PDB file of C-alpha atoms in Angstrom:
ATOM      1  CA  ASN A   1      -2.637 -16.101  38.629  1.00 65.00           C
ATOM      2  CA  ASN A   2      -5.587 -14.580  36.826  1.00 73.00           C
ATOM      3  CA  VAL A   3      -7.038 -15.843  33.588  1.00 75.00           C
ATOM      4  CA  ALA A   4      -9.315 -13.773  31.386  1.00 75.00           C
ATOM      5  CA  LEU A   5     -11.024 -14.863  28.189  1.00 75.00           C
ATOM      6  CA  PHE A   6     -11.488 -12.406  25.370  1.00 74.00           C
ATOM      7  CA  GLU A   7     -13.475 -14.004  22.606  1.00 73.00           C
ATOM      8  CA  ILE A   8     -13.848 -12.385  19.220  1.00 69.00           C
ATOM      9  CA  PRO A   9     -17.533 -12.117  18.272  1.00 62.00           C
ATOM     10  CA  GLU A  10     -17.027 -13.792  14.895  1.00 62.00           C
ATOM     11  CA  LEU A  11     -14.308 -15.704  13.129  1.00 57.00           C
ATOM     12  CA  SER A  12     -13.752 -13.647  10.035  1.00 63.00           C
ATOM     13  CA  ASN A  13     -11.126 -11.032   9.420  1.00 61.00           C
ATOM     14  CA  THR A  14     -13.430  -8.145   8.631  1.00 72.00           C
ATOM     15  CA  THR A  15     -12.207  -4.610   9.194  1.00 73.00           C
ATOM     16  CA  PHE A  16     -14.383  -4.434  12.323  1.00 76.00           C
ATOM     17  CA  ILE A  17     -12.812  -7.579  13.814  1.00 73.00           C
ATOM     18  CA  LEU A  18      -9.321  -6.295  13.036  1.00 74.00           C
ATOM     19  CA  GLU A  19     -10.096  -2.906  14.649  1.00 79.00           C
ATOM     20  CA  PHE A  20     -11.741  -4.554  17.672  1.00 79.00           C
ATOM     21  CA  THR A  21      -8.814  -6.914  18.210  1.00 78.00           C
ATOM     22  CA  GLN A  22      -6.211  -4.221  17.612  1.00 80.00           C
ATOM     23  CA  LEU A  23      -7.808  -1.990  20.272  1.00 85.00           C
ATOM     24  CA  PHE A  24      -7.867  -4.863  22.749  1.00 84.00           C
ATOM     25  CA  ILE A  25      -4.260  -5.900  22.119  1.00 83.00           C
ATOM     26  CA  GLU A  26      -3.133  -2.277  22.224  1.00 86.00           C
ATOM     27  CA  SER A  27      -4.865  -1.748  25.592  1.00 89.00           C
ATOM     28  CA  ILE A  28      -3.113  -4.867  26.984  1.00 88.00           C
ATOM     29  CA  PHE A  29       0.194  -3.496  25.712  1.00 88.00           C
ATOM     30  CA  CYS A  30      -0.434  -0.057  27.278  1.00 91.00           C
ATOM     31  CA  TYR A  31      -1.406  -1.696  30.582  1.00 92.00           C
ATOM     32  CA  ALA A  32       1.816  -3.706  30.590  1.00 91.00           C
ATOM     33  CA  LYS A  33       3.891  -0.593  29.847  1.00 92.00           C
ATOM     34  CA  LEU A  34       2.313   1.240  32.796  1.00 94.00           C
ATOM     35  CA  ASN A  35       2.568  -1.748  35.166  1.00 92.00           C
ATOM     36  CA  SER A  36       6.155  -2.883  34.881  1.00 89.00           C
ATOM     37  CA  GLY A  37       6.790  -6.380  36.100  1.00 88.00           C
ATOM     38  CA  SER A  38       3.405  -7.650  34.961  1.00 87.00           C
ATOM     39  CA  LYS A  39       3.414 -10.833  32.895  1.00 89.00           C
ATOM     40  CA  ILE A  40       0.696 -11.259  30.295  1.00 89.00           C
ATOM     41  CA  SER A  41       0.334 -14.072  27.791  1.00 87.00           C
ATOM     42  CA  LEU A  42      -2.111 -13.697  24.914  1.00 86.00           C
ATOM     43  CA  VAL A  43      -3.262 -16.768  23.006  1.00 86.00           C
ATOM     44  CA  LEU A  44      -4.119 -15.958  19.403  1.00 84.00           C
ATOM     45  CA  GLU A  45      -6.256 -18.927  18.361  1.00 86.00           C
ATOM     46  CA  GLU A  46      -7.095 -18.943  14.643  1.00 83.00           C
ATOM     47  CA  ALA A  47      -4.317 -16.373  14.219  1.00 84.00           C
ATOM     48  CA  HIS A  48      -5.082 -15.926  10.520  1.00 81.00           C
ATOM     49  CA  THR A  49      -8.234 -13.993  11.514  1.00 77.00           C
ATOM     50  CA  ILE A  50      -6.440 -11.805  14.066  1.00 77.00           C
ATOM     51  CA  VAL A  51      -3.065 -11.102  12.449  1.00 81.00           C
ATOM     52  CA  PRO A  52      -3.402 -12.168   8.802  1.00 82.00           C
ATOM     53  CA  GLU A  53      -0.632 -11.901   6.256  1.00 83.00           C
ATOM     54  CA  THR A  54      -1.346  -8.791   4.190  1.00 72.00           C
ATOM     55  CA  GLY A  55      -1.871 -10.863   1.035  1.00 69.00           C
ATOM     56  CA  PHE A  56      -5.109 -12.119   2.624  1.00 61.00           C
ATOM     57  CA  LEU A  57      -6.597  -8.638   3.202  1.00 60.00           C
ATOM     58  CA  GLY A  58      -7.711  -7.946  -0.363  1.00 52.00           C
ATOM     59  CA  ASP A  59     -11.451  -8.435   0.211  1.00 51.00           C
ATOM     60  CA  LEU A  60     -11.767  -6.259   3.315  1.00 49.00           C
ATOM     61  CA  GLY A  61     -12.757  -3.052   1.584  1.00 51.00           C
ATOM     62  CA  ASP A  62     -10.239  -0.459   2.738  1.00 54.00           C
ATOM     63  CA  TYR A  63      -7.040  -2.415   2.136  1.00 56.00           C
ATOM     64  CA  GLY A  64      -4.751   0.373   3.401  1.00 61.00           C
ATOM     65  CA  SER A  65      -6.621   0.729   6.683  1.00 65.00           C
ATOM     66  CA  SER A  66      -6.700  -3.041   7.273  1.00 69.00           C
ATOM     67  CA  LYS A  67      -3.004  -3.323   6.463  1.00 75.00           C
ATOM     68  CA  ALA A  68      -2.249  -0.541   8.969  1.00 74.00           C
ATOM     69  CA  LEU A  69      -4.219  -2.382  11.686  1.00 73.00           C
ATOM     70  CA  VAL A  70      -2.325  -5.626  11.109  1.00 77.00           C
ATOM     71  CA  SER A  71       0.939  -3.678  11.043  1.00 79.00           C
ATOM     72  CA  LYS A  72       0.098  -2.094  14.405  1.00 77.00           C
ATOM     73  CA  MET A  73      -0.656  -5.501  15.953  1.00 77.00           C
ATOM     74  CA  SER A  74       2.591  -6.841  14.482  1.00 81.00           C
ATOM     75  CA  GLN A  75       4.506  -3.984  16.121  1.00 81.00           C
ATOM     76  CA  ILE A  76       3.028  -4.993  19.468  1.00 79.00           C
ATOM     77  CA  ALA A  77       4.269  -8.533  18.832  1.00 80.00           C
ATOM     78  CA  LEU A  78       7.727  -7.125  18.100  1.00 86.00           C
ATOM     79  CA  GLN A  79       7.863  -4.966  21.240  1.00 89.00           C
ATOM     80  CA  GLY A  80       5.669  -6.869  23.697  1.00 88.00           C
ATOM     81  CA  ARG A  81       8.396  -8.998  25.265  1.00 86.00           C
ATOM     82  CA  LYS A  82      10.149  -5.886  26.588  1.00 90.00           C
ATOM     83  CA  PHE A  83       7.042  -5.147  28.646  1.00 92.00           C
ATOM     84  CA  GLY A  84       6.129  -8.680  29.729  1.00 91.00           C
ATOM     85  CA  VAL A  85       3.561  -9.372  26.990  1.00 89.00           C
ATOM     86  CA  GLY A  86       3.949 -12.708  25.226  1.00 87.00           C
ATOM     87  CA  LEU A  87       1.981 -14.299  22.408  1.00 86.00           C
ATOM     88  CA  ILE A  88       1.002 -17.888  21.778  1.00 88.00           C
ATOM     89  CA  VAL A  89       0.112 -18.048  18.085  1.00 89.00           C
ATOM     90  CA  ILE A  90      -2.058 -20.964  16.939  1.00 90.00           C
ATOM     91  CA  ALA A  91      -2.672 -21.420  13.221  1.00 89.00           C
ATOM     92  CA  GLN A  92      -3.382 -24.189  10.774  1.00 87.00           C
ATOM     93  CA  ARG A  93      -1.493 -22.548   7.901  1.00 85.00           C
ATOM     94  CA  THR A  94       1.507 -20.309   8.403  1.00 86.00           C
ATOM     95  CA  ALA A  95       0.970 -18.786   4.946  1.00 84.00           C
ATOM     96  CA  ASN A  96      -2.142 -16.964   6.199  1.00 86.00           C
ATOM     97  CA  VAL A  97      -0.521 -15.457   9.323  1.00 88.00           C
ATOM     98  CA  SER A  98       1.584 -12.282   9.454  1.00 87.00           C
ATOM     99  CA  LYS A  99       5.220 -13.212   8.963  1.00 86.00           C
ATOM    100  CA  THR A 100       6.206 -10.333  11.254  1.00 85.00           C
ATOM    101  CA  VAL A 101       4.326 -12.064  14.077  1.00 88.00           C
ATOM    102  CA  LEU A 102       5.503 -15.583  13.203  1.00 88.00           C
ATOM    103  CA  THR A 103       9.165 -14.588  13.108  1.00 86.00           C
ATOM    104  CA  GLN A 104       8.873 -13.463  16.746  1.00 86.00           C
ATOM    105  CA  CYS A 105       7.989 -16.985  17.890  1.00 87.00           C
ATOM    106  CA  ASN A 106      10.834 -18.445  19.924  1.00 88.00           C
ATOM    107  CA  THR A 107       9.260 -21.902  20.209  1.00 91.00           C
ATOM    108  CA  ILE A 108       7.572 -23.761  17.352  1.00 92.00           C
ATOM    109  CA  ILE A 109       5.312 -26.804  17.697  1.00 93.00           C
ATOM    110  CA  CYS A 110       4.434 -28.333  14.315  1.00 93.00           C
ATOM    111  CA  PHE A 111       1.754 -30.949  13.884  1.00 94.00           C
ATOM    112  CA  GLN A 112       1.051 -32.777  10.640  1.00 92.00           C
ATOM    113  CA  ALA A 113       1.181 -30.472   7.615  1.00 89.00           C
ATOM    114  CA  PHE A 114       0.906 -30.884   3.866  1.00 89.00           C
ATOM    115  CA  ASP A 115       1.188 -27.480   2.199  1.00 87.00           C
ATOM    116  CA  GLU A 116       4.360 -26.200   0.585  1.00 88.00           C
ATOM    117  CA  THR A 117       4.081 -22.701   2.084  1.00 84.00           C
ATOM    118  CA  SER A 118       4.177 -24.153   5.599  1.00 84.00           C
ATOM    119  CA  PHE A 119       7.139 -26.329   4.635  1.00 89.00           C
ATOM    120  CA  THR A 120       9.033 -23.317   3.320  1.00 87.00           C
ATOM    121  CA  PHE A 121       8.440 -21.233   6.444  1.00 85.00           C
ATOM    122  CA  LEU A 122       8.906 -24.032   8.977  1.00 89.00           C
ATOM    123  CA  GLY A 123      12.031 -25.302   7.231  1.00 89.00           C
ATOM    124  CA  ASN A 124      13.893 -22.307   8.631  1.00 86.00           C
ATOM    125  CA  TYR A 125      13.069 -23.447  12.162  1.00 85.00           C
ATOM    126  CA  ILE A 126      13.123 -27.224  12.125  1.00 89.00           C
ATOM    127  CA  GLY A 127      15.412 -27.895   9.172  1.00 88.00           C
ATOM    128  CA  LYS A 128      14.849 -29.315   5.721  1.00 86.00           C
ATOM    129  CA  ASP A 129      15.243 -32.940   6.865  1.00 87.00           C
ATOM    130  CA  LEU A 130      12.433 -32.814   9.442  1.00 90.00           C
ATOM    131  CA  ILE A 131      10.119 -31.029   6.998  1.00 92.00           C
ATOM    132  CA  GLN A 132       9.858 -34.329   5.154  1.00 92.00           C
ATOM    133  CA  ALA A 133       8.471 -35.924   8.341  1.00 93.00           C
ATOM    134  CA  LEU A 134       5.567 -33.440   8.721  1.00 93.00           C
ATOM    135  CA  PRO A 135       3.101 -35.143   6.326  1.00 94.00           C
ATOM    136  CA  ASN A 136       3.693 -38.504   8.038  1.00 94.00           C
ATOM    137  CA  LEU A 137       3.401 -37.482  11.692  1.00 95.00           C
ATOM    138  CA  LYS A 138       0.969 -39.610  13.698  1.00 94.00           C
ATOM    139  CA  GLN A 139      -1.949 -38.068  15.566  1.00 94.00           C
ATOM    140  CA  TYR A 140      -0.778 -36.235  18.733  1.00 94.00           C
ATOM    141  CA  HIS A 141       2.831 -36.201  17.518  1.00 96.00           C
ATOM    142  CA  ALA A 142       4.644 -32.950  16.807  1.00 95.00           C
ATOM    143  CA  ILE A 143       8.033 -31.553  15.939  1.00 95.00           C
ATOM    144  CA  VAL A 144       9.162 -29.098  18.612  1.00 94.00           C
ATOM    145  CA  THR A 145      12.035 -26.639  18.690  1.00 93.00           C
ATOM    146  CA  GLY A 146      12.909 -23.468  20.541  1.00 92.00           C
ATOM    147  CA  LYS A 147      13.458 -21.980  23.979  1.00 91.00           C
ATOM    148  CA  ALA A 148      10.638 -23.901  25.684  1.00 89.00           C
ATOM    149  CA  VAL A 149      12.457 -27.217  25.267  1.00 90.00           C
ATOM    150  CA  LYS A 150      15.844 -28.225  26.638  1.00 92.00           C
ATOM    151  CA  SER A 151      17.030 -29.807  23.404  1.00 91.00           C
ATOM    152  CA  ASN A 152      19.297 -27.779  21.139  1.00 91.00           C
ATOM    153  CA  ILE A 153      17.919 -29.575  18.103  1.00 92.00           C
ATOM    154  CA  PRO A 154      14.323 -30.041  16.902  1.00 93.00           C
ATOM    155  CA  MET A 155      12.725 -33.295  18.062  1.00 93.00           C
ATOM    156  CA  ILE A 156       9.581 -35.300  17.442  1.00 94.00           C
ATOM    157  CA  ILE A 157       7.489 -35.715  20.593  1.00 94.00           C
ATOM    158  CA  ASN A 158       4.364 -37.658  21.535  1.00 95.00           C
ATOM    159  CA  LEU A 159       1.694 -35.495  23.170  1.00 92.00           C
ATOM    160  CA  GLU A 160      -0.803 -38.308  23.729  1.00 91.00           C
ATOM    161  CA  ARG A 161      -2.539 -38.268  27.104  1.00 87.00           C
ATOM    162  CA  GLN A 162      -1.996 -41.268  29.331  1.00 83.00           C
ATOM    163  CA  LEU A 163      -5.231 -42.152  31.125  1.00 79.00           C
TER     164      LEU A 163
END
């Protein structure tokens, strides 16, 4: 029943930000391992700055070190569920986010998209037919699929608020 906000001091994926975030996520993971039964959900807003795909690390100086940090955070994403740690990954472009992290998502919510790399990745989840609908989705409409919805097939939903 507790909510805590951990805000990254800047929105760029510098080596410092990656190290800072990795230490935080690792401490959450260690806490969960020591406190079995705890349930923790981490929201990774602007996920491309927190867990970027390694192809987007080229300008960070020490490429090997940055890649190792992202790899460590990806491992936490792979193992977190066993210890009650879940991730909500929010990104505008799937191409910029670690595929290791994205492939662990068991529910996908897709809003309007236009880029081919997103279509390629999302096509595996929502199917090739619905990919064609992504560029034409209305505001507040999304294609949803996965364990969080009762439907066995992807569906388009309206998320507009009713006042």
